[in-house]
């Protein structure tokens, strides 16, 4: 069967080469055009071939200059994650036939990561974030002697099976909408790993971890775009872990931050009028007495006004709002 592959090739004359050195601070967008160009190849492969088969065939028989990273070819090592038709996927797990759109498949390095060459992106931002959440156990005392087991209830470890399944391919980070505009965001993989240690009964630093994760760039910077859930090849569903961390952080008392205030303001508005009052959401999230923070939101407000998106000054309740209030009362807890 014949397949047409359009490959994003590294363009050494492009912007990335002029502005950044691999391994150092990367200006975003790291590999925006013209740091890449597209080259089209045609390959003859069996119907069941995957994208990686095509790339290896191109490299072996047509163009030895093509750079592609892979190892296991079995969706285990995580090294072949790349953008396929605009979303992160493992090339060794993506059937070419299913990914052929309008007669071709486009593969490229993800725009949110720095390019090293062709389909090989620099994983430094990914590993920096991974290490930032201290992905190791800080043992509770007393630590059992080396010849004794530290017994953990099965149920406790079952809770962590999803997070332990991560193969660090970075597909979730490659497609993360929040990371694309905020390079300081820890990102879905690091936060899912953070939950793996917060949720481990052997770890002694739960409160410290939750405090760190509640700061800027942490759990509250996720925008719930669900891309990480969609693209993770192992079902880790990082967003689910982020939501668990948020609940634990709030329960542990880490509420004095824009993220918690935003959630509170959102719920408060819906509870009282049945819908969102966008006019008060931003000031309440920033903190009513945080003048500097308020001023920083001004450009967004001006842009909204220019685009005709400012909400009405008088916020009206929806009909039947009393029923919404009853729902909040029935759910109880923090928003009662
Ligand atoms: S080559 Fe190892 S996951 Fe694809």
Coordinates of C-alpha atoms and ligand atoms in Angstrom, one line a residue:
X1 CA 0.0 0.0 0.0
X2 CA 1.3 3.4 -0.8
X3 CA 1.4 6.2 1.8
X4 CA 2.3 9.8 1.5
X5 CA 4.1 11.4 4.5
X6 CA 4.7 15.1 4.9
X7 CA 7.6 15.5 7.4
X8 CA 8.5 18.7 9.2
X9 CA 12.2 19.1 8.7
X10 CA 14.5 21.3 10.8
X11 CA 15.5 24.5 9.0
X12 CA 18.9 25.6 10.3
X13 CA 18.3 29.0 8.7
X14 CA 15.1 29.4 10.7
X15 CA 14.3 31.5 13.8
X16 CA 15.1 28.9 16.4
X17 CA 18.7 28.6 15.1
X18 CA 19.1 32.3 15.4
X19 CA 17.6 32.8 18.8
X20 CA 18.4 29.9 21.0
X21 CA 21.0 27.4 21.9
X22 CA 19.8 23.9 22.8
X23 CA 20.0 23.3 26.5
X24 CA 19.7 27.0 27.4
X25 CA 16.6 29.1 28.0
X26 CA 14.3 28.8 25.0
X27 CA 12.3 31.7 23.6
X28 CA 8.7 30.7 22.8
X29 CA 7.3 29.8 20.3
X30 CA 10.4 27.7 20.0
X31 CA 10.1 26.3 16.6
X32 CA 7.7 28.6 14.9
X33 CA 8.1 28.9 11.2
X34 CA 10.5 29.4 9.5
X35 CA 12.5 27.0 11.8
X36 CA 10.9 24.2 9.9
X37 CA 10.0 23.3 6.3
X38 CA 7.9 20.4 5.1
X39 CA 9.2 17.6 2.8
X40 CA 7.0 15.0 1.2
X41 CA 7.9 11.4 0.8
X42 CA 6.0 8.4 -0.6
X43 CA 6.6 4.9 0.9
X44 CA 5.3 1.4 0.0
X45 CA 4.3 -0.4 3.2
X46 CA 1.8 -3.1 4.3
X47 CA -1.7 -1.9 5.3
X48 CA -1.0 -2.5 9.0
X49 CA 2.2 -0.3 9.1
X50 CA 2.5 2.4 11.7
X51 CA 3.9 5.9 11.3
X52 CA 7.3 4.9 12.7
X53 CA 7.6 2.2 10.1
X54 CA 7.2 4.8 7.4
X55 CA 9.8 7.2 9.0
X56 CA 12.3 4.3 9.4
X57 CA 11.7 3.3 5.8
X58 CA 12.3 6.9 4.6
X59 CA 15.5 7.1 6.7
X60 CA 16.8 3.7 5.6
X61 CA 16.0 3.8 1.8
X62 CA 15.3 7.4 0.8
X63 CA 16.9 10.1 3.0
X64 CA 19.5 9.2 5.6
X65 CA 19.5 12.8 6.8
X66 CA 16.1 12.4 8.4
X67 CA 16.4 12.6 12.2
X68 CA 13.8 10.5 14.2
X69 CA 14.1 9.2 17.8
X70 CA 12.8 5.7 18.7
X71 CA 13.9 2.6 20.6
X72 CA 11.4 -0.1 21.6
X73 CA 8.9 0.2 18.7
X74 CA 6.4 -1.2 21.2
X75 CA 4.9 1.8 23.0
X76 CA 7.0 1.2 26.0
X77 CA 10.0 3.5 26.0
X78 CA 8.1 6.7 25.1
X79 CA 10.9 8.0 22.8
X80 CA 8.9 8.3 19.6
X81 CA 6.2 10.9 20.7
X82 CA 5.7 13.5 18.0
X83 CA 3.0 15.5 16.4
X84 CA 1.0 13.5 13.9
X85 CA -1.7 15.5 12.1
X86 CA -1.4 18.2 14.7
X87 CA -1.6 16.2 17.9
X88 CA 1.0 14.3 20.0
X89 CA 1.0 10.6 19.5
X90 CA 3.5 7.7 19.7
X91 CA 4.7 7.1 16.1
X92 CA 5.1 3.4 16.9
X93 CA 1.5 3.0 18.0
X94 CA -0.2 5.1 15.3
X95 CA -1.5 3.1 12.4
X96 CA -0.7 5.0 9.2
X97 CA -3.9 4.1 7.5
X98 CA -6.0 5.6 10.4
X99 CA -3.9 8.8 10.4
X100 CA -4.1 9.3 6.6
X101 CA -6.1 12.5 6.0
X102 CA -6.7 13.8 2.5
X103 CA -4.3 11.3 1.1
X104 CA -1.3 12.1 3.4
X105 CA 0.0 12.1 7.0
X106 CA 1.8 15.1 8.5
X107 CA 4.4 14.4 11.1
X108 CA 6.5 17.1 12.9
X109 CA 8.1 18.1 16.1
X110 CA 5.6 19.7 18.5
X111 CA 5.5 23.5 18.4
X112 CA 5.7 23.8 22.1
X113 CA 9.0 22.0 22.5
X114 CA 12.4 23.2 21.1
X115 CA 13.6 21.4 18.0
X116 CA 17.0 19.7 18.0
X117 CA 16.6 18.4 14.5
X118 CA 13.6 17.3 12.3
X119 CA 11.4 15.1 14.5
X120 CA 13.7 15.1 17.5
X121 CA 12.7 17.7 20.1
X122 CA 14.7 18.8 23.1
X123 CA 13.2 17.1 26.2
X124 CA 14.9 19.4 28.7
X125 CA 11.7 21.4 29.5
X126 CA 9.9 18.1 30.1
X127 CA 12.6 16.7 32.5
X128 CA 13.1 20.0 34.3
X129 CA 9.4 19.9 35.2
X130 CA 9.5 16.2 36.1
X131 CA 12.4 16.9 38.5
X132 CA 10.7 20.0 39.9
X133 CA 8.0 17.9 41.7
X134 CA 10.7 15.7 43.4
X135 CA 9.6 12.4 41.9
X136 CA 10.9 10.2 44.7
X137 CA 9.7 9.0 48.1
X138 CA 10.6 10.8 51.2
X139 CA 10.2 8.0 53.6
X140 CA 8.0 8.2 56.7
X141 CA 9.8 7.3 60.0
X142 CA 10.5 4.7 61.1
X143 CA 12.0 3.4 57.9
X144 CA 11.9 -0.4 58.0
X145 CA 15.2 -2.1 58.2
X146 CA 16.6 -3.3 54.8
X147 CA 15.7 -6.9 55.4
X148 CA 12.0 -6.0 56.1
X149 CA 9.2 -5.1 53.8
X150 CA 7.4 -1.8 54.0
X151 CA 3.9 -3.1 53.6
X152 CA 1.4 -0.9 51.8
X153 CA -2.3 -1.8 51.6
X154 CA -3.3 -3.0 48.2
X155 CA -6.0 -0.4 47.9
X156 CA -3.6 2.4 48.4
X157 CA -1.4 1.3 45.5
X158 CA -4.4 0.5 43.3
X159 CA -5.2 4.2 43.6
X160 CA -1.8 4.9 42.0
X161 CA -1.8 2.5 39.1
X162 CA -2.7 5.1 36.6
X163 CA 0.2 7.4 37.5
X164 CA 2.7 4.6 37.7
X165 CA 1.8 3.7 34.1
X166 CA 3.4 6.9 32.8
X167 CA 6.2 6.2 30.3
X168 CA 7.4 9.8 30.2
X169 CA 6.8 10.2 26.5
X170 CA 5.8 13.8 27.0
X171 CA 2.8 13.5 24.7
X172 CA 0.6 15.2 27.3
X173 CA 3.0 18.2 27.6
X174 CA 3.4 18.4 23.8
X175 CA -0.4 19.0 23.5
X176 CA -0.9 21.0 26.7
X177 CA -2.8 24.2 25.9
X178 CA -1.6 25.8 29.1
X179 CA 2.1 25.0 28.6
X180 CA 1.9 26.3 25.0
X181 CA 1.3 29.8 26.3
X182 CA 2.9 29.5 29.8
X183 CA 6.3 27.7 29.8
X184 CA 6.4 28.0 33.6
X185 CA 3.4 25.7 34.0
X186 CA 4.6 22.4 35.5
X187 CA 2.4 20.5 33.0
X188 CA 0.3 17.4 33.1
X189 CA 3.0 14.7 33.3
X190 CA 4.9 16.4 36.3
X191 CA 1.6 17.0 38.1
X192 CA 0.4 13.4 37.6
X193 CA 3.7 12.2 39.0
X194 CA 3.3 14.6 41.9
X195 CA 0.1 12.9 42.7
X196 CA 1.8 9.5 42.5
X197 CA 3.9 10.6 45.6
X198 CA 1.3 12.7 47.4
X199 CA -1.0 9.7 47.2
X200 CA 1.6 7.2 48.4
X201 CA 1.1 6.3 52.1
X202 CA 4.9 5.9 52.6
X203 CA 5.6 9.5 51.7
X204 CA 6.3 11.9 54.6
X205 CA 6.1 15.2 52.7
X206 CA 2.5 15.4 51.6
X207 CA 1.8 18.8 53.1
X208 CA 5.0 20.4 51.8
X209 CA 4.3 18.9 48.3
X210 CA 0.8 20.3 48.3
X211 CA 2.0 23.7 49.3
X212 CA 4.6 23.8 46.5
X213 CA 2.0 22.6 44.0
X214 CA -0.4 25.3 45.0
X215 CA 2.0 28.1 43.9
X216 CA 2.0 29.8 40.5
X217 CA 2.8 27.3 37.7
X218 CA 1.2 24.5 39.6
X219 CA -2.1 22.7 39.9
X220 CA -4.2 25.8 39.4
X221 CA -2.6 26.8 36.1
X222 CA -4.3 23.9 34.3
X223 CA -7.1 25.1 32.0
X224 CA -9.0 21.8 31.7
X225 CA -8.6 21.5 28.0
X226 CA -8.5 17.7 28.3
X227 CA -5.8 17.3 25.7
X228 CA -3.6 15.4 28.1
X229 CA -6.4 12.9 28.8
X230 CA -7.0 12.5 25.1
X231 CA -3.4 12.1 24.0
X232 CA -1.8 10.0 26.8
X233 CA -1.1 6.6 25.2
X234 CA -1.2 4.9 28.6
X235 CA -4.4 6.1 30.1
X236 CA -2.7 8.1 32.9
X237 CA -5.4 10.9 32.5
X238 CA -3.2 13.6 34.1
X239 CA -6.1 16.0 34.4
X240 CA -7.9 13.6 36.8
X241 CA -4.8 13.6 39.0
X242 CA -4.5 17.4 38.9
X243 CA -8.1 17.6 40.1
X244 CA -7.4 15.2 43.0
X245 CA -4.4 17.3 43.9
X246 CA -6.5 20.5 44.0
X247 CA -9.0 18.9 46.4
X248 CA -6.2 17.6 48.7
X249 CA -4.5 21.1 48.6
X250 CA -7.7 22.9 49.5
X251 CA -8.5 20.3 52.2
X252 CA -5.0 20.9 53.6
X253 CA -5.7 24.6 53.9
X254 CA -3.8 26.0 50.8
X255 CA -6.6 28.4 49.8
X256 CA -4.9 31.7 49.7
X257 CA -4.0 31.6 46.0
X258 CA -5.6 32.9 42.7
X259 CA -6.7 29.3 41.7
X260 CA -8.7 28.6 44.8
X261 CA -10.2 32.1 44.8
X262 CA -11.1 31.6 41.1
X263 CA -12.9 28.4 41.9
X264 CA -14.7 30.0 44.9
X265 CA -15.7 33.0 42.9
X266 CA -17.0 30.8 40.0
X267 CA -19.1 28.6 42.3
X268 CA -20.3 31.6 44.3
X269 CA -21.5 33.3 41.1
X270 CA -23.3 30.2 39.8
X271 CA -24.9 29.6 43.2
X272 CA -26.3 33.2 43.5
X273 CA -27.4 33.9 39.9
X274 CA -27.3 30.5 38.1
X275 CA -24.6 31.7 35.8
X276 CA -21.1 33.2 35.7
X277 CA -20.6 36.9 36.4
X278 CA -17.4 37.5 34.4
X279 CA -17.2 41.0 35.5
X280 CA -16.5 40.1 39.1
X281 CA -14.6 36.8 38.4
X282 CA -11.3 38.3 37.6
X283 CA -11.1 40.8 40.5
X284 CA -12.2 38.2 43.0
X285 CA -9.7 35.7 41.6
X286 CA -6.8 38.1 41.8
X287 CA -7.7 39.3 45.3
X288 CA -9.8 42.4 45.9
X289 CA -6.9 44.2 47.6
X290 CA -4.2 43.1 45.3
X291 CA -3.9 46.4 43.3
X292 CA -0.8 45.2 41.4
X293 CA -2.6 42.0 40.4
X294 CA -5.7 43.9 39.4
X295 CA -3.6 46.3 37.2
X296 CA -2.0 43.3 35.5
X297 CA -5.4 42.1 34.3
X298 CA -6.2 45.5 32.7
X299 CA -4.7 44.6 29.2
X300 CA -7.0 41.5 29.1
X301 CA -10.0 43.7 30.0
X302 CA -9.1 46.2 27.3
X303 CA -8.7 43.5 24.7
X304 CA -12.1 42.1 25.7
X305 CA -13.7 45.5 25.4
X306 CA -12.1 46.0 22.0
X307 CA -13.5 42.6 20.8
X308 CA -16.9 43.5 22.2
X309 CA -16.7 40.7 24.7
X310 CA -17.2 42.6 27.9
X311 CA -20.1 41.1 30.0
X312 CA -23.1 43.3 30.8
X313 CA -22.7 45.6 33.8
X314 CA -25.9 44.5 35.4
X315 CA -25.8 40.8 36.1
X316 CA -29.2 39.1 36.1
X317 CA -30.2 35.8 37.7
X318 CA -31.6 33.1 35.5
X319 CA -35.2 31.9 36.1
X320 CA -35.3 29.1 38.6
X321 CA -32.1 30.1 40.4
X322 CA -33.5 28.8 43.6
X323 CA -33.2 25.3 42.3
X324 CA -29.5 25.9 41.7
X325 CA -29.1 27.0 45.3
X326 CA -30.7 23.9 46.5
X327 CA -28.2 21.8 44.4
X328 CA -25.3 23.6 46.2
X329 CA -27.0 23.0 49.6
X330 CA -27.5 19.3 48.8
X331 CA -23.9 18.9 47.6
X332 CA -22.7 20.6 50.8
X333 CA -19.1 21.0 51.6
X334 CA -17.1 24.1 50.8
X335 CA -19.7 25.7 48.5
X336 CA -22.8 25.2 50.7
Ligands
LIG1 S1 9.7 3.6 20.0 FE1 9.4 3.3 22.2 S2 7.4 4.1 22.5 FE2 7.6 4.3 20.4

